[in-house]
Amino acid sequence: MGRHREFDPDEALHIALQVFRRRGYEGTSISDLTEAMGITRPSLYAAFGNKEDLFRRTLDLYERQHLCFAHEALQAPTARTAVERLLRGYVDVLTDPMSPPGCLGVNGAVACSEASESIREELIARRMVNENNLRDRLEKARSDGDFPSDEDPADWARYVVSVGLGMAVRAASGTSREELQRVVDVAMRSWPTAPR
Amino acid sequence: MGRHREFDPDEALHIALQVFRRRGYEGTSISDLTEAMGITRPSLYAAFGNKEDLFRRTLDLYERQHLCFAHEALQAPTARTAVERLLRGYVDVLTDPMSPPGCLGVNGAVACSEASESIREELIARRMVNENNLRDRLEKARSDGDFPSDEDPADWARYVVSVGLGMAVRAASGTSREELQRVVDVAMRSWPTAPR
DNA sequence: TGATTATTTTACTGATTGGTATCTTATGTA
DNA sequence: TACATAAGATACCAATCAGTAAAATAATCA
């Protein structure tokens, strides 16, 4: 019972995602959010808790909606195609014409004031999950004979994620989709051939 | 004539560099700066103008003091060694134990509020200068027969800078010097062999 | 209809932001 | 010593920050 909400929380969350992705966590003010969402401050706080809670919920939405391709990419038949799909799919996300360029997980907070350290750490932790998933995939590939036994999956996962992070910074700086795809072209040239 | 300054502006600038490098442009408040520098607000404004002016001066200092290795690296005999020195030297800067991890040019501002857009753009422009310098070096290498004629120097410069940016984000996230050197190891494996 | 409950609206809080006006103190020059 | 000048100290500015108290409104349930 009680009065009904006059806005769609899910729609509002999508808008928050756009704003946070463009301005980062600290660069976004509550006023930026309420203005874009078309709701008042108390409505925002009632629906989403506080700024930190809202940001974490946009992170969940972002991973669910934009980074979901990564899970499928990792299931590609070979490690090489998995990594290539990972990087090319990420480029598409970074330069999605419907969203601000760049990645919420990077734009969110690279450096910030002490007050937002917990957000920064959350982002670091979430990135590490992705890197570990990739490392696990490469370890499996090594067992399958699809990845050289004298190469370290952790080293390659770290490299691939680093290239991704670099492209994320560049996308936010205006580098085009085509240019980023050429970064992937070059990055993939180092990929090791399977052992014979 | 008049009263003498009781603080060393150069020393104060070095302290500002440390603070900005750790917290970024927007994550650093004037109070953070004056507290770390041990001076009062009016002294800061009298000596350095405003926050933006101060930040640009710390950028100049940073490039002069920490990124100066890049100029020498580019003068290495071959393109390959130039790039490797570039990347390894950058790793050393990113993980300098005397400074906060990461790069001022990246930590400074990846995403920010509208009020700081000009700073963000300044950082993008300065990064582009470095990339263009590297591209020019690779073009020279191609003329010298030190780089394949069927490879695009711009593509490779973009790739190398992307790897650097990715490592910068990772350094700020706590990735160790040793792990970043292994990223360089892998990144260099894609380097093209000189034409015969 | 009347009571209850949840939401919207309006106005506000204390803290912090970047930036300054003003007064005092210290210095070199006449 | 008197004056001019520049720096430090104190206290302040308006604007903005994240967050909320309280009243008004709209819905369901009895």
XYZ file of C-alpha atoms (C1' of nucleotides) in Angstrom:
452
model
C 0.000 0.000 0.000
C 1.009 3.637 -0.107
C 1.709 5.986 -2.938
C 3.227 4.601 -6.125
C 6.618 5.620 -7.474
C 6.297 8.023 -10.330
C 9.594 6.997 -11.934
C 11.024 3.700 -13.092
C 13.989 2.832 -10.850
C 15.508 0.641 -13.533
C 15.341 3.417 -16.080
C 16.803 5.829 -13.536
C 19.638 3.391 -12.898
C 20.437 3.274 -16.591
C 20.670 7.045 -16.603
C 22.925 7.022 -13.535
C 25.161 4.577 -15.376
C 25.552 6.998 -18.252
C 26.421 9.880 -15.940
C 28.872 7.943 -13.784
C 30.515 6.452 -16.840
C 31.138 9.895 -18.269
C 32.159 11.771 -15.111
C 33.444 9.084 -12.773
C 32.367 8.593 -9.175
C 33.764 11.781 -7.685
C 33.179 13.846 -10.798
C 29.460 13.138 -10.550
C 27.387 15.130 -8.060
C 23.994 14.154 -6.686
C 22.606 17.164 -8.519
C 24.051 15.834 -11.796
C 22.248 12.576 -11.139
C 18.863 13.941 -10.070
C 18.855 16.372 -12.959
C 19.600 13.652 -15.513
C 17.166 11.220 -13.896
C 14.427 13.813 -13.597
C 13.779 13.048 -9.939
C 14.368 14.883 -6.660
C 17.090 14.224 -4.123
C 14.889 12.514 -1.531
C 13.502 10.216 -4.227
C 17.009 9.205 -5.178
C 18.031 8.526 -1.597
C 14.809 6.626 -0.880
C 15.253 4.409 -3.911
C 19.002 3.822 -3.932
C 20.393 4.528 -0.455
C 23.344 6.867 -0.789
C 25.777 7.813 -3.536
C 28.046 4.866 -2.857
C 25.182 2.368 -2.900
C 23.901 3.826 -6.142
C 27.323 3.613 -7.736
C 27.718 -0.037 -6.786
C 24.328 -0.777 -8.284
C 25.316 0.949 -11.532
C 28.475 -1.177 -11.504
C 26.363 -4.325 -11.234
C 24.161 -3.140 -14.070
C 27.179 -2.268 -16.172
C 28.760 -5.672 -15.747
C 25.452 -7.404 -16.391
C 24.573 -5.374 -19.448
C 27.855 -4.377 -21.069
C 30.526 -6.785 -19.879
C 28.431 -9.933 -20.193
C 30.092 -10.726 -23.528
C 33.284 -11.628 -21.641
C 31.769 -14.788 -20.212
C 30.897 -16.100 -23.656
C 34.217 -14.970 -25.105
C 36.076 -17.100 -22.585
C 34.202 -20.150 -23.823
C 35.640 -19.861 -27.323
C 37.250 -23.096 -28.576
C 40.840 -21.859 -28.381
C 42.639 -19.537 -25.996
C 43.675 -17.322 -28.854
C 40.162 -16.755 -30.136
C 38.928 -16.300 -26.569
C 41.432 -13.504 -25.977
C 40.775 -11.913 -29.329
C 37.028 -11.944 -28.736
C 37.637 -10.521 -25.298
C 39.661 -7.611 -26.611
C 37.484 -6.899 -29.648
C 34.307 -7.140 -27.618
C 35.794 -4.755 -25.080
C 36.651 -2.263 -27.824
C 33.025 -2.356 -28.913
C 31.893 -1.603 -25.361
C 34.454 1.177 -24.961
C 33.279 2.881 -28.135
C 29.576 2.066 -27.985
C 28.007 5.075 -29.724
C 25.055 4.961 -27.307
C 27.235 5.504 -24.240
C 30.022 7.844 -23.141
C 33.348 6.474 -24.378
C 35.446 4.455 -21.985
C 34.753 1.960 -19.226
C 32.869 2.578 -16.005
C 35.335 0.325 -14.217
C 38.193 2.618 -15.229
C 36.559 6.038 -15.523
C 34.865 5.383 -12.186
C 37.985 6.058 -10.166
C 41.682 5.833 -11.049
C 42.840 8.363 -8.454
C 40.508 10.019 -5.961
C 40.267 11.735 -2.607
C 40.562 9.768 0.595
C 36.785 9.891 0.977
C 36.311 7.643 -2.060
C 39.074 5.143 -1.454
C 36.584 2.351 -0.848
C 35.106 2.876 -4.305
C 38.545 2.830 -5.867
C 39.343 -0.422 -4.106
C 36.075 -1.954 -5.193
C 36.934 -1.205 -8.811
C 40.393 -2.697 -8.442
C 38.905 -5.845 -6.945
C 36.359 -6.226 -9.736
C 39.081 -5.839 -12.375
C 41.108 -8.526 -10.630
C 38.190 -10.939 -10.901
C 38.234 -10.564 -14.667
C 41.964 -11.066 -14.836
C 41.737 -14.207 -12.722
C 38.991 -15.601 -14.940
C 41.217 -15.109 -17.960
C 44.189 -16.658 -16.214
C 42.081 -19.697 -15.329
C 41.010 -20.013 -18.949
C 44.626 -19.928 -20.095
C 45.575 -22.535 -17.517
C 42.865 -24.767 -18.876
C 44.166 -24.087 -22.386
C 47.603 -25.152 -21.270
C 46.217 -28.409 -19.940
C 44.456 -28.894 -23.257
C 47.685 -28.357 -25.168
C 46.209 -25.180 -26.614
C 48.734 -22.901 -24.916
C 52.497 -23.392 -24.582
C 53.483 -25.228 -21.430
C 56.497 -22.973 -20.962
C 54.380 -19.822 -20.882
C 52.847 -18.423 -17.701
C 49.066 -17.924 -17.938
C 49.247 -15.260 -15.230
C 51.755 -13.255 -17.270
C 49.556 -13.384 -20.343
C 46.376 -12.569 -18.466
C 48.134 -9.570 -16.919
C 49.281 -8.439 -20.345
C 45.857 -8.777 -21.942
C 44.158 -6.900 -19.109
C 46.810 -4.184 -19.287
C 46.160 -3.696 -22.997
C 42.453 -3.505 -22.202
C 42.968 -0.898 -19.502
C 45.147 1.167 -21.803
C 42.485 1.073 -24.484
C 39.889 2.105 -21.907
C 41.886 5.218 -21.037
C 42.329 5.968 -24.703
C 38.676 5.479 -25.538
C 37.789 8.006 -22.840
C 40.309 10.319 -24.503
C 38.597 10.109 -27.859
C 40.497 7.358 -29.677
C 38.189 5.856 -32.291
C 36.885 2.321 -32.504
C 38.915 1.685 -35.652
C 42.146 2.835 -34.041
C 41.503 0.649 -31.001
C 40.847 -2.337 -33.228
C 44.274 -1.746 -34.729
C 45.690 -1.797 -31.193
C 44.129 -5.247 -30.826
C 45.610 -6.275 -34.175
C 49.075 -5.454 -32.909
C 48.514 -6.828 -29.420
C 47.456 -10.194 -30.817
C 50.646 -10.530 -32.824
C 52.543 -11.476 -29.709
C 50.268 -14.429 -29.055
C 52.353 -17.579 -28.641
C 51.911 -20.487 -31.011
C 50.718 -23.751 -29.526
C 53.406 -26.276 -28.725
C 53.829 -29.037 -31.273
C 62.482 44.819 -1.402
C 59.804 43.672 0.951
C 59.490 40.680 3.219
C 61.189 37.435 2.158
C 59.323 34.210 1.451
C 59.553 31.795 4.332
C 59.123 28.703 2.145
C 60.909 27.357 -0.904
C 58.504 27.462 -3.867
C 60.400 24.710 -5.641
C 60.190 22.438 -2.629
C 56.495 23.268 -2.294
C 55.987 22.361 -5.951
C 57.604 18.989 -5.407
C 55.193 18.351 -2.556
C 52.234 19.409 -4.711
C 53.412 16.924 -7.324
C 53.296 14.110 -4.800
C 49.787 15.036 -3.676
C 48.370 15.503 -7.177
C 49.975 12.296 -8.349
C 48.320 10.338 -5.579
C 44.879 11.971 -5.562
C 44.473 13.391 -9.058
C 43.436 16.931 -9.901
C 39.888 16.859 -8.577
C 40.670 14.492 -5.729
C 43.127 17.026 -4.334
C 41.766 20.005 -2.385
C 43.563 23.251 -1.704
C 43.533 22.272 1.962
C 45.286 18.992 1.099
C 47.953 21.017 -0.676
C 48.512 23.729 1.936
C 48.615 21.139 4.693
C 51.215 19.027 2.885
C 53.224 22.086 1.850
C 53.069 23.653 5.296
C 51.925 27.014 3.966
C 48.710 29.022 4.141
C 46.144 29.453 1.399
C 47.068 33.035 0.519
C 50.718 32.036 0.263
C 49.811 29.282 -2.175
C 47.708 31.581 -4.321
C 50.335 34.339 -4.269
C 53.070 31.946 -5.358
C 51.235 29.744 -7.862
C 48.112 31.546 -9.094
C 45.165 29.211 -8.763
C 44.664 25.454 -8.543
C 44.755 24.996 -12.304
C 47.955 27.008 -12.692
C 49.580 25.047 -9.899
C 48.581 21.753 -11.476
C 50.040 22.739 -14.826
C 53.267 23.698 -13.122
C 53.427 20.329 -11.380
C 52.853 18.722 -14.786
C 55.825 20.614 -16.180
C 57.936 19.562 -13.224
C 56.806 15.963 -13.584
C 57.700 15.786 -17.243
C 61.029 17.505 -16.618
C 61.970 15.370 -13.660
C 60.356 11.986 -14.216
C 59.599 11.622 -17.905
C 62.892 13.046 -19.150
C 64.205 9.518 -19.734
C 61.863 9.212 -22.725
C 63.875 11.654 -24.793
C 67.045 9.649 -24.368
C 65.224 6.356 -24.885
C 64.044 7.505 -28.296
C 67.652 8.058 -29.310
C 68.547 4.394 -28.876
C 70.233 2.852 -31.950
C 67.290 0.692 -32.988
C 63.549 1.176 -32.825
C 63.180 -1.977 -30.829
C 65.582 -0.944 -28.099
C 64.085 2.539 -28.085
C 60.624 1.130 -27.415
C 61.871 -1.315 -24.834
C 63.752 1.413 -22.984
C 60.656 3.565 -23.196
C 58.453 0.918 -21.622
C 60.948 -0.243 -19.006
C 61.830 3.302 -18.037
C 58.152 4.085 -17.697
C 57.651 1.081 -15.419
C 60.415 2.426 -13.202
C 58.682 5.804 -13.005
C 55.292 4.219 -12.330
C 56.677 2.206 -9.441
C 59.244 4.669 -8.092
C 59.296 3.841 -4.371
C 59.761 7.538 -3.536
C 56.479 8.561 -5.187
C 52.864 7.452 -5.174
C 52.432 4.648 -7.715
C 51.126 5.529 -11.145
C 51.526 8.444 -13.514
C 50.490 12.040 -12.936
C 49.445 12.261 -16.569
C 46.947 9.433 -16.036
C 46.002 9.743 -12.368
C 45.558 13.469 -12.912
C 42.232 13.085 -14.674
C 40.702 10.193 -16.613
C 37.087 11.199 -16.009
C 36.084 14.347 -14.158
C 33.366 16.920 -13.628
C 32.628 19.517 -16.259
C 34.547 22.081 -14.199
C 37.834 20.270 -14.845
C 37.404 19.405 -18.494
C 40.201 21.756 -19.509
C 42.631 19.855 -17.300
C 41.505 16.547 -18.759
C 42.035 17.882 -22.256
C 45.462 19.195 -21.358
C 46.482 15.732 -20.200
C 45.167 14.132 -23.381
C 47.112 16.616 -25.474
C 50.333 15.999 -23.577
C 49.964 12.236 -23.997
C 49.453 12.738 -27.710
C 52.748 14.606 -27.947
C 54.549 11.555 -26.586
C 52.782 9.249 -29.003
C 53.637 11.466 -31.942
C 57.280 11.551 -30.898
C 57.339 7.779 -30.857
C 55.581 7.550 -34.212
C 58.152 9.924 -35.713
C 60.936 7.754 -34.329
C 59.411 4.662 -35.914
C 59.018 6.458 -39.219
C 62.672 7.320 -39.113
C 63.427 3.682 -38.290
C 61.451 2.615 -41.318
C 63.478 4.935 -43.516
C 66.611 3.459 -41.977
C 65.462 -0.075 -42.779
C 65.214 -0.726 -39.053
C 61.439 -1.215 -39.118
C 59.365 -3.164 -41.670
C 58.147 -1.034 -44.538
C 54.790 -2.793 -44.553
C 54.094 -1.849 -40.921
C 52.416 1.390 -39.892
C 54.457 3.427 -37.379
C 51.263 5.101 -36.153
C 49.706 1.716 -35.345
C 52.746 0.652 -33.372
C 53.090 3.935 -31.536
C 49.415 3.691 -30.580
C 49.942 0.160 -29.334
C 52.998 1.012 -27.259
C 51.318 4.024 -25.680
C 48.244 1.914 -24.929
C 50.346 -0.665 -23.136
C 51.955 2.170 -21.185
C 48.613 3.639 -20.181
C 47.360 0.254 -19.094
C 50.428 -0.234 -16.941
C 49.920 3.221 -15.448
C 46.401 2.297 -14.340
C 47.687 -0.963 -12.936
C 50.565 0.653 -11.086
C 48.088 2.973 -9.387
C 46.137 -0.153 -8.471
C 49.088 -1.737 -6.730
C 50.623 -3.955 -9.416
C 54.300 -4.427 -8.595
C 57.307 -3.346 -10.606
C 58.218 -6.972 -11.303
C 54.772 -7.795 -12.636
C 54.813 -4.722 -14.874
C 58.211 -5.695 -16.233
C 56.664 -9.019 -17.207
C 53.941 -7.084 -19.030
C 56.729 -5.404 -20.993
C 58.314 -8.802 -21.657
C 55.115 -10.006 -23.274
C 54.367 -6.732 -25.050
C 57.771 -6.748 -26.739
C 57.223 -10.218 -28.165
C 54.964 -8.786 -30.815
C 57.716 -6.527 -32.098
C 58.163 -7.014 -35.849
C 61.432 -8.233 -37.239
C 63.305 -5.915 -39.552
C 62.806 -6.534 -43.250
C 65.519 -8.523 -44.980
C -15.361 6.835 3.961
C -11.400 6.830 7.194
C -6.952 5.112 8.548
C -2.552 3.794 7.004
C 1.468 3.891 4.290
C 4.734 5.214 0.867
C 6.200 8.824 -2.187
C 6.908 13.659 -3.734
C 7.884 18.421 -2.632
C 10.103 21.994 -0.386
C 13.320 23.665 2.311
C 17.038 22.978 4.852
C 21.480 21.109 7.325
C 26.576 21.295 8.428
C 30.765 20.575 6.021
C 33.775 21.574 2.328
C 34.913 23.618 -2.119
C 38.095 27.231 -4.561
C 39.345 31.809 -3.799
C 40.144 36.656 -1.204
C 39.987 41.064 1.644
C 42.325 42.810 5.322
C 45.444 43.393 8.711
C 49.910 42.478 10.647
C 54.808 41.478 10.245
C 59.180 41.610 8.185
C 62.426 43.416 4.878
C 65.251 46.756 1.823
C 65.883 51.594 0.560
C 66.039 56.599 1.220
C 64.425 56.427 11.304
C 60.644 56.765 8.089
C 58.676 54.878 3.904
C 57.558 51.548 0.518
C 56.856 46.875 -0.496
C 55.998 42.106 -0.138
C 54.831 38.206 2.551
C 52.247 35.804 6.432
C 47.961 35.297 9.387
C 43.273 35.483 10.229
C 38.986 35.457 8.913
C 35.970 35.471 5.622
C 33.195 34.880 0.863
C 29.562 32.614 -2.176
C 28.872 28.199 -4.174
C 28.563 23.498 -3.882
C 28.972 19.083 -1.593
C 26.277 14.797 0.311
C 22.422 14.023 2.917
C 17.702 14.873 5.522
C 13.479 16.722 8.299
C 8.929 17.706 7.658
C 4.872 18.724 5.290
C 1.928 17.677 1.292
C 0.063 14.188 -1.749
C -1.530 9.914 -3.568
C -2.373 5.293 -3.220
C -4.228 0.780 -0.790
C -6.794 -1.497 2.797
C -10.383 -1.985 6.219
